[in-house]
XYZ file of C-alpha atoms in Angstrom:
490
model
C 33.728 -0.181 -10.293
C 32.648 -3.768 -10.924
C 34.159 -6.613 -8.985
C 37.097 -7.969 -11.015
C 36.229 -11.636 -10.438
C 32.735 -11.394 -11.957
C 32.389 -11.774 -15.715
C 29.966 -9.386 -17.373
C 27.708 -10.868 -20.007
C 25.224 -9.375 -22.461
C 22.321 -7.136 -21.446
C 18.964 -8.892 -21.179
C 15.431 -7.482 -21.111
C 15.071 -4.641 -18.610
C 18.528 -5.365 -17.213
C 21.847 -4.134 -18.494
C 24.221 -6.790 -17.152
C 24.435 -10.318 -15.805
C 27.169 -11.663 -13.545
C 28.248 -14.674 -11.567
C 28.842 -13.433 -8.027
C 31.169 -15.294 -5.700
C 32.647 -17.737 -8.233
C 30.021 -20.506 -8.439
C 31.261 -23.826 -9.829
C 29.062 -23.574 -12.950
C 28.525 -20.393 -15.010
C 25.027 -18.993 -14.778
C 22.646 -18.566 -17.697
C 19.913 -16.108 -18.557
C 17.433 -15.814 -21.386
C 14.618 -13.369 -22.096
C 11.619 -14.093 -24.339
C 10.264 -10.750 -25.613
C 6.983 -12.359 -26.699
C 6.100 -13.777 -23.275
C 8.328 -11.311 -21.370
C 9.640 -14.200 -19.288
C 13.158 -14.281 -17.848
C 14.658 -17.752 -17.432
C 17.641 -17.632 -15.099
C 19.880 -20.498 -14.067
C 22.499 -20.468 -11.369
C 24.765 -22.604 -9.245
C 26.329 -21.409 -6.003
C 26.781 -22.885 -2.544
C 24.633 -20.351 -0.713
C 23.650 -16.740 -0.082
C 24.213 -16.551 3.655
C 26.752 -15.891 6.383
C 29.288 -13.382 4.985
C 29.733 -14.706 1.422
C 27.350 -15.164 -1.516
C 27.549 -17.355 -4.605
C 24.816 -17.049 -7.249
C 23.898 -15.763 -10.712
C 22.628 -12.177 -10.929
C 20.883 -10.262 -13.745
C 20.925 -6.574 -12.865
C 20.952 -2.882 -13.677
C 22.091 0.166 -11.721
C 19.356 2.345 -10.196
C 19.058 5.340 -7.918
C 16.308 6.781 -5.727
C 13.129 4.995 -4.688
C 11.769 2.093 -6.744
C 9.842 -1.196 -6.841
C 10.951 -4.489 -8.369
C 8.285 -7.202 -8.543
C 7.810 -10.489 -10.410
C 5.897 -13.743 -10.539
C 8.136 -16.734 -9.869
C 8.173 -20.383 -10.826
C 11.012 -22.832 -10.237
C 11.806 -25.261 -13.032
C 11.812 -28.951 -12.180
C 11.957 -30.753 -8.875
C 14.907 -30.428 -6.551
C 16.198 -31.960 -3.349
C 17.409 -28.526 -2.309
C 14.720 -27.024 -0.091
C 16.842 -23.892 0.272
C 17.465 -23.162 -3.398
C 16.609 -19.500 -3.825
C 15.149 -17.199 -6.438
C 15.593 -13.566 -5.471
C 14.748 -9.949 -6.175
C 17.855 -8.123 -5.001
C 19.145 -4.652 -4.137
C 22.919 -4.875 -3.751
C 25.711 -2.441 -2.982
C 28.241 -4.101 -5.304
C 29.169 -7.389 -6.972
C 31.633 -8.301 -4.235
C 30.652 -11.659 -2.674
C 30.482 -10.098 0.802
C 28.655 -6.893 -0.228
C 25.842 -5.349 1.759
C 22.433 -6.158 0.281
C 18.761 -6.827 0.820
C 16.644 -9.244 -1.170
C 13.202 -10.778 -1.363
C 13.944 -14.502 -1.449
C 11.656 -17.396 -2.325
C 13.099 -20.737 -1.263
C 12.495 -24.098 -2.844
C 10.450 -25.224 0.153
C 8.167 -22.166 -0.162
C 9.698 -19.947 2.516
C 9.486 -16.245 1.619
C 11.815 -13.914 3.489
C 13.555 -10.562 3.482
C 17.283 -11.319 3.670
C 19.895 -8.660 4.387
C 23.555 -8.028 5.153
C 23.843 -4.677 6.901
C 27.464 -3.997 5.880
C 30.181 -5.629 3.801
C 31.555 -8.744 5.445
C 28.874 -8.998 8.116
C 26.611 -12.003 8.671
C 23.367 -12.291 6.719
C 20.056 -12.273 8.598
C 16.448 -12.624 7.498
C 12.907 -11.745 8.480
C 10.648 -14.619 7.466
C 7.152 -13.957 6.145
C 4.026 -15.948 6.852
C 3.458 -16.039 3.077
C 4.590 -19.042 1.053
C 5.851 -19.226 -2.507
C 6.402 -19.450 -5.310
C 4.066 -16.739 -6.512
C 4.135 -12.980 -6.976
C 6.432 -11.040 -4.692
C 8.335 -7.779 -4.651
C 10.960 -5.620 -3.027
C 11.102 -1.869 -2.866
C 13.182 0.952 -1.498
C 11.728 4.094 0.038
C 14.359 6.370 1.499
C 16.814 4.203 3.397
C 14.364 1.371 4.108
C 13.835 -1.843 2.122
C 10.374 -3.490 2.165
C 9.140 -6.979 1.295
C 5.864 -7.334 -0.614
C 3.787 -10.439 -1.331
C 0.592 -11.012 -3.295
C -2.607 -11.279 -1.271
C -5.753 -13.271 -2.089
C -6.743 -10.463 -4.459
C -3.593 -11.087 -6.486
C -2.262 -7.614 -5.724
C 0.982 -6.830 -3.943
C 0.697 -5.916 -0.269
C 3.158 -5.148 2.489
C 4.415 -8.340 4.144
C 5.237 -6.465 7.343
C 8.975 -7.066 6.890
C 11.316 -4.128 6.407
C 14.851 -3.154 7.280
C 16.666 0.201 7.300
C 19.978 -0.355 5.532
C 22.591 2.065 4.200
C 23.367 0.919 0.647
C 24.003 4.328 -0.901
C 21.888 5.998 -3.555
C 23.294 4.092 -6.544
C 22.650 0.341 -6.226
C 22.508 -2.811 -8.337
C 18.963 -4.096 -8.744
C 17.842 -7.323 -10.346
C 16.964 -11.032 -10.384
C 19.048 -13.934 -9.156
C 19.170 -17.683 -8.593
C 21.256 -19.695 -6.124
C 21.334 -23.515 -6.180
C 22.326 -23.861 -2.494
C 24.617 -26.707 -3.588
C 28.055 -26.061 -5.075
C 27.628 -28.924 -7.568
C 23.989 -28.317 -8.520
C 22.372 -26.012 -11.062
C 18.864 -24.598 -10.560
C 16.594 -22.646 -12.900
C 13.689 -20.273 -12.259
C 11.325 -18.285 -14.439
C 10.437 -14.678 -13.600
C 7.357 -13.353 -15.378
C 5.327 -10.126 -15.128
C 8.494 -8.317 -14.066
C 7.784 -4.729 -12.985
C 10.334 -2.007 -12.313
C 8.904 1.356 -11.370
C 7.771 3.711 -8.616
C 7.244 2.141 -5.177
C 3.843 1.290 -3.758
C 3.615 3.947 -1.062
C 1.018 2.056 0.991
C 3.651 -0.362 2.317
C 4.874 2.325 4.703
C 1.402 2.548 6.269
C 2.363 -0.570 8.239
C 2.876 0.965 11.688
C 3.554 -2.139 13.788
C 5.060 -5.522 12.988
C 4.758 -8.334 15.529
C 7.831 -10.503 15.180
C 9.920 -13.050 16.972
C 13.657 -13.686 16.849
C 15.368 -17.036 17.242
C 18.065 -17.384 19.878
C 20.959 -17.563 19.248
C 20.848 -17.266 15.416
C 19.169 -13.853 15.334
C 16.875 -14.853 12.462
C 13.425 -13.295 12.656
C 9.861 -13.983 11.581
C 7.075 -11.452 11.077
C 3.774 -13.020 12.164
C 1.369 -10.064 12.059
C 1.380 -6.437 10.939
C -1.063 -3.565 11.148
C -1.352 0.173 10.562
C -2.296 0.568 14.251
C -0.050 0.676 17.301
C 0.270 -2.685 19.052
C 2.491 -3.381 22.044
C 4.018 -5.773 24.551
C 3.718 -9.348 23.238
C 3.977 -12.419 25.437
C 3.557 -16.114 24.711
C 0.894 -18.498 25.873
C 2.322 -21.342 27.939
C 1.895 -23.870 25.130
C 3.853 -21.642 22.733
C 0.973 -21.668 20.242
C -0.109 -18.020 20.482
C 0.949 -14.495 21.359
C -0.996 -11.993 23.469
C -0.525 -8.286 22.804
C -2.090 -4.912 23.566
C -3.749 -2.731 20.947
C -6.100 0.196 21.420
C -6.415 -0.470 25.142
C -7.584 -4.063 24.603
C -5.795 -7.399 24.660
C -5.683 -9.668 21.638
C -4.617 -13.277 21.098
C -2.907 -14.293 17.878
C -2.688 -18.020 17.191
C 0.512 -18.674 15.273
C -1.094 -21.104 12.841
C -0.864 -19.756 9.289
C -3.500 -17.249 8.230
C -4.886 -16.630 11.710
C -6.182 -13.184 12.701
C -6.044 -11.743 16.230
C -9.007 -12.460 18.519
C -10.155 -10.003 21.186
C -9.802 -11.221 24.788
C -12.762 -10.321 27.001
C -11.416 -8.212 29.874
C -14.836 -7.176 31.173
C -14.955 -3.624 32.489
C -11.215 -3.166 31.890
C -11.181 -1.596 28.424
C -8.235 0.770 28.826
C -5.455 -1.735 29.370
C -1.854 -0.576 29.509
C 0.939 -2.511 27.870
C 1.707 -4.390 31.112
C 0.146 -7.853 31.148
C 1.139 -11.502 31.403
C 0.059 -15.073 32.048
C 0.527 -16.954 35.306
C 3.130 -19.752 35.312
C 0.421 -22.407 34.865
C -1.240 -20.382 32.092
C -4.622 -20.228 33.808
C -4.703 -16.548 34.788
C -3.913 -13.257 33.115
C -2.604 -10.254 35.044
C -3.383 -6.885 33.462
C -2.846 -3.206 34.228
C -5.841 -1.012 33.409
C -6.832 2.613 33.990
C -10.554 2.459 33.172
C -11.669 3.135 36.757
C -10.483 6.713 37.306
C -7.636 7.140 34.823
C -5.165 5.646 37.339
C -3.642 2.275 36.511
C -4.476 -0.670 38.778
C -3.672 -4.362 38.525
C -6.356 -6.991 37.920
C -6.390 -10.754 37.464
C -8.844 -12.651 35.242
C -9.107 -16.068 33.569
C -6.586 -16.473 30.752
C -9.324 -16.985 28.166
C -11.155 -13.840 29.289
C -13.738 -13.045 31.906
C -14.494 -10.822 34.873
C -11.421 -8.999 36.238
C -10.638 -9.058 39.947
C -8.879 -5.993 41.393
C -5.554 -6.748 43.111
C -4.123 -3.282 43.877
C -6.570 -0.690 45.219
C -3.579 1.661 45.357
C -2.725 3.518 42.153
C -0.920 3.907 39.904
C 0.241 0.294 39.727
C 1.796 -1.405 36.705
C 2.184 -5.214 36.618
C 5.468 -6.696 35.367
C 6.079 -10.196 36.731
C 4.652 -13.391 38.283
C 6.656 -15.352 40.821
C 7.503 -18.835 39.471
C 5.074 -20.465 41.928
C 2.234 -18.184 40.783
C 1.623 -16.864 44.287
C 3.008 -13.324 44.012
C 2.901 -10.431 41.551
C 5.747 -7.926 41.172
C 4.886 -4.434 40.009
C 5.993 -0.838 39.702
C 3.890 1.590 41.720
C 3.833 5.171 42.829
C 2.959 5.837 46.455
C 3.333 9.175 48.241
C 4.789 10.677 45.090
C 7.621 8.146 44.804
C 7.949 5.215 42.371
C 9.255 1.876 43.578
C 9.143 -1.904 43.232
C 6.344 -3.711 45.069
C 5.000 -7.227 45.476
C 1.443 -8.299 46.267
C -0.288 -11.697 46.631
C -1.900 -12.783 43.361
C -5.003 -13.673 45.363
C -5.146 -10.145 46.758
C -3.914 -8.746 50.028
C -1.465 -6.210 51.432
C 1.244 -4.958 49.123
C 4.893 -4.847 50.165
C 7.273 -2.092 49.114
C 10.769 -3.339 48.219
C 12.594 -0.197 47.041
C 12.544 3.410 48.220
C 15.326 5.053 46.181
C 14.907 8.490 44.649
C 14.115 8.449 40.934
C 12.446 5.601 39.079
C 12.574 1.866 39.757
C 10.557 -0.040 37.161
C 10.040 -3.279 35.247
C 10.440 -6.008 37.906
C 10.554 -9.641 36.788
C 11.506 -12.829 38.619
C 14.315 -15.213 37.756
C 12.913 -18.687 36.937
C 14.197 -20.094 40.222
C 12.476 -17.305 42.164
C 15.713 -16.227 43.891
C 15.982 -12.817 42.231
C 13.853 -9.932 41.060
C 15.458 -8.034 38.198
C 14.432 -4.422 37.581
C 15.684 -1.176 36.055
C 16.601 1.915 38.041
C 18.109 5.335 37.396
C 19.340 5.689 40.977
C 22.963 6.042 39.801
C 22.288 8.289 36.810
C 21.508 6.437 33.589
C 18.839 3.761 33.617
C 20.573 0.465 34.436
C 19.601 -3.089 35.350
C 19.647 -4.125 39.020
C 18.576 -7.182 40.971
C 17.630 -8.117 44.535
C 16.149 -11.037 46.408
C 12.346 -11.037 46.851
C 12.792 -9.897 50.457
C 14.716 -6.832 49.141
C 18.078 -8.156 50.360
C 21.182 -8.648 48.222
C 20.649 -5.510 46.120
C 23.245 -5.221 43.352
C 23.749 -3.369 40.080
C 23.950 -5.621 36.990
C 24.743 -3.322 34.042
C 27.079 -0.326 34.112
C 27.407 0.726 30.482
C 26.700 3.848 28.454
C 23.202 2.837 27.330
C 19.896 3.395 29.097
C 18.752 -0.159 29.854
C 15.149 -1.170 30.572
C 12.934 -4.202 31.160
C 15.202 -7.100 32.084
C 13.475 -10.443 31.470
C 15.207 -13.737 32.350
C 14.561 -16.637 29.970
C 12.503 -19.556 31.331
C 15.542 -21.867 31.188
C 17.626 -19.371 33.168
C 20.341 -19.096 30.507
C 19.738 -15.522 29.322
C 18.466 -12.108 30.320
C 17.091 -9.869 27.593
C 17.090 -6.082 28.008
C 15.816 -3.160 25.935
C 18.610 -0.614 25.385
C 18.296 3.018 24.310
C 21.179 5.314 23.451
C 22.641 7.525 26.203
C 20.843 10.601 24.873
C 17.324 9.128 25.288
C 15.377 10.056 28.399
C 12.700 7.697 29.694
C 11.438 4.851 27.511
C 9.631 6.631 24.666
C 8.268 4.999 21.508
C 9.746 5.502 18.048
C 13.440 5.331 18.783
C 16.339 3.257 17.534
C 16.777 0.571 20.176
C 18.548 -2.726 20.659
C 17.459 -5.976 22.232
C 20.528 -7.276 24.022
C 21.223 -10.650 25.635
C 23.160 -11.142 28.842
C 24.266 -14.780 29.278
C 24.043 -16.329 32.720
C 27.049 -18.163 34.136
C 25.648 -20.040 37.088
C 23.926 -17.421 39.218
C 25.959 -14.551 37.715
C 24.866 -12.339 34.786
C 27.969 -12.331 32.550
C 27.603 -8.695 31.478
C 31.077 -8.732 29.908
C 29.620 -11.113 27.283
C 26.491 -9.078 26.497
C 25.578 -9.096 22.812
C 23.078 -7.460 20.474
C 20.286 -9.786 19.362
C 18.246 -7.310 17.265
C 18.630 -3.672 16.286
C 15.302 -2.080 15.426
C 13.083 0.990 15.466
C 10.913 0.547 18.531
C 10.944 1.473 22.201
C 7.918 1.800 24.451
C 5.819 -1.273 23.678
C 8.571 -3.334 22.070
C 9.177 -5.707 25.025
C 7.625 -4.155 28.149
C 6.561 -7.541 29.522
C 8.088 -11.063 29.604
C 8.180 -12.106 25.953
C 10.194 -15.338 25.927
C 8.777 -18.451 24.296
C 8.222 -21.203 26.903
C 11.195 -23.211 25.601
C 13.463 -20.104 25.591
C 14.253 -20.576 21.892
C 12.515 -17.394 20.711
C 11.751 -13.895 21.872
C 8.704 -11.893 20.697
C 8.759 -8.135 20.181
C 7.083 -5.340 18.214
C 8.953 -3.325 15.608
C 7.608 0.059 14.511
C 7.709 2.015 11.296
C 9.143 5.514 11.618
C 6.243 8.019 11.858
C 7.540 10.070 8.924
C 7.253 6.967 6.736
C 3.714 6.363 7.980
C 2.716 9.886 7.069
C 4.192 9.376 3.622
C 2.092 6.254 3.147
C -1.161 7.957 4.154
């Protein structure tokens, strides 16, 4: 049933209906030129954000998998940098309906916007592409994908996707929002294509993204059909370092940059446990090239000859002390895993925990007073903390999830954790997981105020290591495509 407050107008071109959604102050317009096959759509509307939308929509009902693509041009100049022209897949015409769209903003931003369920807040995954230009949106199964045109003029995966339950029958079409309740904006959509999806978009296996705190808005900065893992930021906030294929790569966040291999010398089988020293001059890595047992090494941040720190193995690095003097790591000695520290310059290691089971993922608080880690000593994997001398041991989380890899933010205001469902054993890849934030109140983690920052398909490799931006405003992570989708794309 159509929403009663939206007037239905005449069919136009490929689309069967047009409607004003959310009661914009000025009625929308739409025209189709059969000769040029150009759609000219005008719309008012205050915004398409939060939990209410207001815009003009030209649409038809579709089922199954499909692609909608078009070339876009805005008409005229505008002071509204956030005016939007969209390709939309929507559950209904209700202003608060669940939806996903490919949106081109007046200032050139291209993003995948989505509202997961009716009445919820809208979020977006920003693309590194800029518009206007040719862009697309498609549905394969229960996942919506953003596409943008590459230098070859052909549509390619933008690396942004979201699984969203909209039902089989959905409204699909073109829309315009003025982003000003008193304004009216117009856009032209040409070369409009509606048809079978481009299956290659699901070959994107890994998407390197960051999320803004506290808004929850995301940006995809790199994607690949390979597995990449464990991003962390350089100290100037200009680049991300991540693992892929046993090697470390640096991605400068300037537009159009490609990852650059970091020279790690003889260490060519790096694990996804690595990170920069507080002053940014050194890089700690975990590598198992020597005899297939992981050891910790330190080398210059820009690459160079690695220096072995832990002759004992296996050892997996996880944190630098704030003064850069000490490394915290997870190690197995005499058949038992535990939390250890060792001088960054090399020297005797010190064992801090001896509990049965697994203690893993140690990282320091920014004031150096605490080491946070995860342990299954009471059953499910939960977050714990202790002082660097192993005193003051206390359990932080006590909920029904399996919680891993606690990383305090540099400003000391938050702790991020990676949470699996109660049924998941270990920290495997390719699972539905959540990145959750625990706010700090003084020296106390306020676990009663924990909240979900991002829900995603990920797991092992998503945030193994400290992945906060230096100013604590953003958090980097890797999102994965479900393997069944990857197989479909290949």
